[in-house]
Amino acid sequence: MSSRPSLIAAIGDVHGAAGLLSTLLRGLDTVAARRRTTMDIIFLGDIVDRGPDSRGALDLVVEAIATHPNSRLLLGNHDWWLLQFLKGELDRDAIDNWLDQGGAATLASYGAASTRDVAAIRHHILLDRPEHFELLSGAATIAVEGSFVFVHAGIDPRRSIDRQEARDCLWIRAPFLNHIGHLSHVVVHGHQPQKGGRPLVTENRISLDTGAVFTGRLSAVIIDRHGGQMEFVAATGDGRFAAVEPMRLDRGLGTVLDTPEREADRS
């Protein structure tokens, strides 16, 4: 029998909302303690940008991975931007685009003055938090756990899971979101903010980006490795951690919550 924890928690886009992430992680630890188990945590990316404390959010990810063995960060497109910046692989136009898309808030969280040149800012961050560069450099773009696949943006439905391209894992939208039909795995992802600040489930995916910076809600799904049961939870800006009911989008095939025997149904 596997010695790995029975529970996996996947966390949606944080976008610099370190306070919400702290509340969510404490809540997940409480759930694990109540069930007398430990929990693997999968961060679905976009830890940085837009919100007020990207540095603090990455600190929490580093700490969580250190204290929860087998936990991991999957790279989001905003994390990729920061990584490329730190590697010196963004040209001036790309840097300006990233800054306009929330990167300026990330640099501010490291105390980087806007008047400093790019090289100085990069040097400052690498000295201040070398562990953040190490974390981002080592992050994968996709992970498979049983009948679930975890990724930031989604997958190309035309390709098998083992042939997915990194760019799609980071950026894909319409070809994945609009695909109707069962896939080889249930895809757990972020990237596309959900209306109403609630997770969404279809017949083939679980969407966990609930727009933390804008809605004040950071969401996660807790999956039981053994039975496949799922529980949705969220942290809110007033410091609460509670169960939430996801939105169900039935496109004529039920949803992953309505069909616990989905593997048998697909065969």
PDB file of N, CA and C in Angstrom, residues 127-188:
ATOM      1  N   LEU A 127      19.293  38.438  -4.899  1.00  0.00           N
ATOM      2  CA  LEU A 127      19.977  38.465  -3.601  1.00  0.00           C
ATOM      3  C   LEU A 127      18.988  38.347  -2.452  1.00  0.00           C
ATOM      4  N   ASP A 128      17.833  38.993  -2.596  1.00  0.00           N
ATOM      5  CA  ASP A 128      16.836  39.025  -1.532  1.00  0.00           C
ATOM      6  C   ASP A 128      16.181  37.665  -1.323  1.00  0.00           C
ATOM      7  N   ARG A 129      15.817  36.998  -2.413  1.00  0.00           N
ATOM      8  CA  ARG A 129      15.102  35.721  -2.320  1.00  0.00           C
ATOM      9  C   ARG A 129      15.631  34.724  -3.355  1.00  0.00           C
ATOM     10  N   PRO A 130      16.848  34.216  -3.174  1.00  0.00           N
ATOM     11  CA  PRO A 130      17.361  33.225  -4.133  1.00  0.00           C
ATOM     12  C   PRO A 130      16.492  31.972  -4.175  1.00  0.00           C
ATOM     13  N   GLU A 131      15.815  31.677  -3.064  1.00  0.00           N
ATOM     14  CA  GLU A 131      14.955  30.492  -3.034  1.00  0.00           C
ATOM     15  C   GLU A 131      13.756  30.622  -3.963  1.00  0.00           C
ATOM     16  N   HIS A 132      13.353  31.848  -4.265  1.00  0.00           N
ATOM     17  CA  HIS A 132      12.244  32.035  -5.204  1.00  0.00           C
ATOM     18  C   HIS A 132      12.679  31.667  -6.619  1.00  0.00           C
ATOM     19  N   PHE A 133      13.879  32.067  -6.983  1.00  0.00           N
ATOM     20  CA  PHE A 133      14.402  31.694  -8.301  1.00  0.00           C
ATOM     21  C   PHE A 133      14.548  30.179  -8.401  1.00  0.00           C
ATOM     22  N   GLU A 134      15.028  29.562  -7.345  1.00  0.00           N
ATOM     23  CA  GLU A 134      15.175  28.101  -7.331  1.00  0.00           C
ATOM     24  C   GLU A 134      13.817  27.419  -7.467  1.00  0.00           C
ATOM     25  N   LEU A 135      12.823  27.919  -6.758  1.00  0.00           N
ATOM     26  CA  LEU A 135      11.479  27.351  -6.831  1.00  0.00           C
ATOM     27  C   LEU A 135      10.922  27.445  -8.245  1.00  0.00           C
ATOM     28  N   LEU A 136      10.989  28.628  -8.839  1.00  0.00           N
ATOM     29  CA  LEU A 136      10.434  28.828 -10.177  1.00  0.00           C
ATOM     30  C   LEU A 136      11.197  28.026 -11.222  1.00  0.00           C
ATOM     31  N   SER A 137      12.507  27.960 -11.080  1.00  0.00           N
ATOM     32  CA  SER A 137      13.326  27.223 -12.042  1.00  0.00           C
ATOM     33  C   SER A 137      13.010  25.734 -12.029  1.00  0.00           C
ATOM     34  N   GLY A 138      12.640  25.216 -10.860  1.00  0.00           N
ATOM     35  CA  GLY A 138      12.384  23.786 -10.739  1.00  0.00           C
ATOM     36  C   GLY A 138      10.937  23.388 -10.928  1.00  0.00           C
ATOM     37  N   ALA A 139      10.066  24.355 -11.203  1.00  0.00           N
ATOM     38  CA  ALA A 139       8.639  24.051 -11.305  1.00  0.00           C
ATOM     39  C   ALA A 139       8.328  23.351 -12.621  1.00  0.00           C
ATOM     40  N   ALA A 140       7.478  22.326 -12.542  1.00  0.00           N
ATOM     41  CA  ALA A 140       6.998  21.632 -13.737  1.00  0.00           C
ATOM     42  C   ALA A 140       5.813  22.397 -14.318  1.00  0.00           C
ATOM     43  N   THR A 141       5.311  21.937 -15.460  1.00  0.00           N
ATOM     44  CA  THR A 141       4.136  22.559 -16.060  1.00  0.00           C
ATOM     45  C   THR A 141       2.911  21.659 -15.989  1.00  0.00           C
ATOM     46  N   ILE A 142       3.069  20.389 -15.624  1.00  0.00           N
ATOM     47  CA  ILE A 142       1.937  19.468 -15.586  1.00  0.00           C
ATOM     48  C   ILE A 142       2.266  18.331 -14.633  1.00  0.00           C
ATOM     49  N   ALA A 143       1.245  17.800 -13.965  1.00  0.00           N
ATOM     50  CA  ALA A 143       1.428  16.673 -13.054  1.00  0.00           C
ATOM     51  C   ALA A 143       0.218  15.759 -13.140  1.00  0.00           C
ATOM     52  N   VAL A 144       0.458  14.467 -13.082  1.00  0.00           N
ATOM     53  CA  VAL A 144      -0.609  13.474 -13.159  1.00  0.00           C
ATOM     54  C   VAL A 144      -0.686  12.721 -11.838  1.00  0.00           C
ATOM     55  N   GLU A 145      -1.896  12.602 -11.323  1.00  0.00           N
ATOM     56  CA  GLU A 145      -2.154  11.843 -10.101  1.00  0.00           C
ATOM     57  C   GLU A 145      -3.397  10.990 -10.340  1.00  0.00           C
ATOM     58  N   GLY A 146      -3.203   9.712 -10.598  1.00  0.00           N
ATOM     59  CA  GLY A 146      -4.343   8.832 -10.830  1.00  0.00           C
ATOM     60  C   GLY A 146      -5.151   9.278 -12.027  1.00  0.00           C
ATOM     61  N   SER A 147      -6.435   9.492 -11.825  1.00  0.00           N
ATOM     62  CA  SER A 147      -7.317   9.902 -12.927  1.00  0.00           C
ATOM     63  C   SER A 147      -7.402  11.417 -13.083  1.00  0.00           C
ATOM     64  N   PHE A 148      -6.543  12.158 -12.372  1.00  0.00           N
ATOM     65  CA  PHE A 148      -6.525  13.617 -12.437  1.00  0.00           C
ATOM     66  C   PHE A 148      -5.214  14.100 -13.047  1.00  0.00           C
ATOM     67  N   VAL A 149      -5.295  15.180 -13.819  1.00  0.00           N
ATOM     68  CA  VAL A 149      -4.102  15.860 -14.286  1.00  0.00           C
ATOM     69  C   VAL A 149      -4.190  17.310 -13.831  1.00  0.00           C
ATOM     70  N   PHE A 150      -3.092  17.827 -13.319  1.00  0.00           N
ATOM     71  CA  PHE A 150      -3.032  19.173 -12.762  1.00  0.00           C
ATOM     72  C   PHE A 150      -2.152  20.036 -13.655  1.00  0.00           C
ATOM     73  N   VAL A 151      -2.624  21.254 -13.930  1.00  0.00           N
ATOM     74  CA  VAL A 151      -1.934  22.129 -14.864  1.00  0.00           C
ATOM     75  C   VAL A 151      -2.440  23.548 -14.637  1.00  0.00           C
ATOM     76  N   HIS A 152      -1.677  24.546 -15.059  1.00  0.00           N
ATOM     77  CA  HIS A 152      -2.133  25.917 -14.838  1.00  0.00           C
ATOM     78  C   HIS A 152      -3.303  26.296 -15.734  1.00  0.00           C
ATOM     79  N   ALA A 153      -3.072  26.324 -17.046  1.00  0.00           N
ATOM     80  CA  ALA A 153      -4.090  26.839 -17.957  1.00  0.00           C
ATOM     81  C   ALA A 153      -5.010  25.758 -18.500  1.00  0.00           C
ATOM     82  N   GLY A 154      -4.473  24.607 -18.801  1.00  0.00           N
ATOM     83  CA  GLY A 154      -5.258  23.532 -19.384  1.00  0.00           C
ATOM     84  C   GLY A 154      -4.398  22.684 -20.287  1.00  0.00           C
ATOM     85  N   ILE A 155      -5.034  21.866 -21.111  1.00  0.00           N
ATOM     86  CA  ILE A 155      -4.319  20.988 -22.020  1.00  0.00           C
ATOM     87  C   ILE A 155      -4.885  21.148 -23.429  1.00  0.00           C
ATOM     88  N   ASP A 156      -4.119  20.680 -24.397  1.00  0.00           N
ATOM     89  CA  ASP A 156      -4.607  20.579 -25.764  1.00  0.00           C
ATOM     90  C   ASP A 156      -5.387  19.271 -25.868  1.00  0.00           C
ATOM     91  N   PRO A 157      -6.707  19.315 -26.055  1.00  0.00           N
ATOM     92  CA  PRO A 157      -7.501  18.086 -26.075  1.00  0.00           C
ATOM     93  C   PRO A 157      -7.136  17.128 -27.205  1.00  0.00           C
ATOM     94  N   ARG A 158      -6.419  17.627 -28.204  1.00  0.00           N
ATOM     95  CA  ARG A 158      -6.043  16.780 -29.339  1.00  0.00           C
ATOM     96  C   ARG A 158      -4.824  15.925 -29.043  1.00  0.00           C
ATOM     97  N   ARG A 159      -4.123  16.224 -27.977  1.00  0.00           N
ATOM     98  CA  ARG A 159      -2.890  15.518 -27.648  1.00  0.00           C
ATOM     99  C   ARG A 159      -3.077  14.648 -26.408  1.00  0.00           C
ATOM    100  N   SER A 160      -2.355  13.548 -26.348  1.00  0.00           N
ATOM    101  CA  SER A 160      -2.364  12.727 -25.139  1.00  0.00           C
ATOM    102  C   SER A 160      -1.656  13.484 -24.021  1.00  0.00           C
ATOM    103  N   ILE A 161      -1.909  13.083 -22.807  1.00  0.00           N
ATOM    104  CA  ILE A 161      -1.342  13.788 -21.654  1.00  0.00           C
ATOM    105  C   ILE A 161       0.183  13.809 -21.708  1.00  0.00           C
ATOM    106  N   ASP A 162       0.789  12.753 -22.175  1.00  0.00           N
ATOM    107  CA  ASP A 162       2.250  12.712 -22.191  1.00  0.00           C
ATOM    108  C   ASP A 162       2.863  13.464 -23.365  1.00  0.00           C
ATOM    109  N   ARG A 163       2.031  14.098 -24.197  1.00  0.00           N
ATOM    110  CA  ARG A 163       2.541  14.866 -25.340  1.00  0.00           C
ATOM    111  C   ARG A 163       2.121  16.340 -25.274  1.00  0.00           C
ATOM    112  N   GLN A 164       1.744  16.800 -24.122  1.00  0.00           N
ATOM    113  CA  GLN A 164       1.347  18.196 -23.972  1.00  0.00           C
ATOM    114  C   GLN A 164       2.564  19.113 -24.099  1.00  0.00           C
ATOM    115  N   GLU A 165       2.337  20.281 -24.687  1.00  0.00           N
ATOM    116  CA  GLU A 165       3.407  21.262 -24.862  1.00  0.00           C
ATOM    117  C   GLU A 165       3.338  22.313 -23.748  1.00  0.00           C
ATOM    118  N   ALA A 166       4.502  22.745 -23.302  1.00  0.00           N
ATOM    119  CA  ALA A 166       4.571  23.670 -22.169  1.00  0.00           C
ATOM    120  C   ALA A 166       3.777  24.948 -22.427  1.00  0.00           C
ATOM    121  N   ARG A 167       3.837  25.471 -23.644  1.00  0.00           N
ATOM    122  CA  ARG A 167       3.124  26.719 -23.930  1.00  0.00           C
ATOM    123  C   ARG A 167       1.624  26.555 -23.694  1.00  0.00           C
ATOM    124  N   ASP A 168       1.049  25.429 -24.117  1.00  0.00           N
ATOM    125  CA  ASP A 168      -0.375  25.207 -23.879  1.00  0.00           C
ATOM    126  C   ASP A 168      -0.668  25.090 -22.390  1.00  0.00           C
ATOM    127  N   CYS A 169       0.186  24.408 -21.657  1.00  0.00           N
ATOM    128  CA  CYS A 169      -0.018  24.264 -20.214  1.00  0.00           C
ATOM    129  C   CYS A 169      -0.055  25.616 -19.518  1.00  0.00           C
ATOM    130  N   LEU A 170       0.690  26.580 -20.066  1.00  0.00           N
ATOM    131  CA  LEU A 170       0.787  27.917 -19.461  1.00  0.00           C
ATOM    132  C   LEU A 170      -0.289  28.876 -19.962  1.00  0.00           C
ATOM    133  N   TRP A 171      -0.717  28.746 -21.219  1.00  0.00           N
ATOM    134  CA  TRP A 171      -1.472  29.822 -21.855  1.00  0.00           C
ATOM    135  C   TRP A 171      -2.822  29.435 -22.464  1.00  0.00           C
ATOM    136  N   ILE A 172      -3.075  28.178 -22.744  1.00  0.00           N
ATOM    137  CA  ILE A 172      -4.234  27.807 -23.554  1.00  0.00           C
ATOM    138  C   ILE A 172      -5.542  28.276 -22.914  1.00  0.00           C
ATOM    139  N   ARG A 173      -6.485  28.662 -23.753  1.00  0.00           N
ATOM    140  CA  ARG A 173      -7.816  29.021 -23.272  1.00  0.00           C
ATOM    141  C   ARG A 173      -8.880  28.306 -24.115  1.00  0.00           C
ATOM    142  N   ALA A 174      -9.349  28.958 -25.178  1.00  0.00           N
ATOM    143  CA  ALA A 174     -10.540  28.489 -25.895  1.00  0.00           C
ATOM    144  C   ALA A 174     -10.477  27.040 -26.367  1.00  0.00           C
ATOM    145  N   PRO A 175      -9.405  26.578 -27.005  1.00  0.00           N
ATOM    146  CA  PRO A 175      -9.426  25.185 -27.489  1.00  0.00           C
ATOM    147  C   PRO A 175      -9.651  24.167 -26.379  1.00  0.00           C
ATOM    148  N   PHE A 176      -9.209  24.501 -25.175  1.00  0.00           N
ATOM    149  CA  PHE A 176      -9.429  23.624 -24.022  1.00  0.00           C
ATOM    150  C   PHE A 176     -10.774  23.886 -23.363  1.00  0.00           C
ATOM    151  N   LEU A 177     -11.036  25.135 -23.050  1.00  0.00           N
ATOM    152  CA  LEU A 177     -12.260  25.465 -22.312  1.00  0.00           C
ATOM    153  C   LEU A 177     -13.517  25.124 -23.098  1.00  0.00           C
ATOM    154  N   ASN A 178     -13.452  25.249 -24.404  1.00  0.00           N
ATOM    155  CA  ASN A 178     -14.631  24.999 -25.241  1.00  0.00           C
ATOM    156  C   ASN A 178     -14.774  23.542 -25.665  1.00  0.00           C
ATOM    157  N   HIS A 179     -13.825  22.717 -25.298  1.00  0.00           N
ATOM    158  CA  HIS A 179     -13.891  21.302 -25.691  1.00  0.00           C
ATOM    159  C   HIS A 179     -14.940  20.583 -24.849  1.00  0.00           C
ATOM    160  N   ILE A 180     -15.891  19.978 -25.517  1.00  0.00           N
ATOM    161  CA  ILE A 180     -16.943  19.211 -24.848  1.00  0.00           C
ATOM    162  C   ILE A 180     -16.671  17.733 -25.074  1.00  0.00           C
ATOM    163  N   GLY A 181     -16.654  16.977 -23.981  1.00  0.00           N
ATOM    164  CA  GLY A 181     -16.417  15.537 -24.080  1.00  0.00           C
ATOM    165  C   GLY A 181     -15.459  15.079 -23.001  1.00  0.00           C
ATOM    166  N   HIS A 182     -15.585  13.830 -22.629  1.00  0.00           N
ATOM    167  CA  HIS A 182     -14.692  13.278 -21.623  1.00  0.00           C
ATOM    168  C   HIS A 182     -13.274  13.192 -22.161  1.00  0.00           C
ATOM    169  N   LEU A 183     -12.322  13.380 -21.273  1.00  0.00           N
ATOM    170  CA  LEU A 183     -10.909  13.257 -21.596  1.00  0.00           C
ATOM    171  C   LEU A 183     -10.326  12.077 -20.819  1.00  0.00           C
ATOM    172  N   SER A 184      -9.081  11.763 -21.084  1.00  0.00           N
ATOM    173  CA  SER A 184      -8.461  10.619 -20.411  1.00  0.00           C
ATOM    174  C   SER A 184      -8.347  10.851 -18.908  1.00  0.00           C
ATOM    175  N   HIS A 185      -8.244  12.117 -18.499  1.00  0.00           N
ATOM    176  CA  HIS A 185      -8.130  12.506 -17.097  1.00  0.00           C
ATOM    177  C   HIS A 185      -9.049  13.701 -16.847  1.00  0.00           C
ATOM    178  N   VAL A 186      -9.440  13.879 -15.609  1.00  0.00           N
ATOM    179  CA  VAL A 186     -10.100  15.115 -15.209  1.00  0.00           C
ATOM    180  C   VAL A 186      -9.007  16.175 -15.037  1.00  0.00           C
ATOM    181  N   VAL A 187      -9.165  17.309 -15.700  1.00  0.00           N
ATOM    182  CA  VAL A 187      -8.145  18.356 -15.688  1.00  0.00           C
ATOM    183  C   VAL A 187      -8.475  19.363 -14.592  1.00  0.00           C
ATOM    184  N   VAL A 188      -7.545  19.534 -13.664  1.00  0.00           N
ATOM    185  CA  VAL A 188      -7.690  20.504 -12.570  1.00  0.00           C
ATOM    186  C   VAL A 188      -6.775  21.681 -12.911  1.00  0.00           C
TER     187      VAL A 188
END
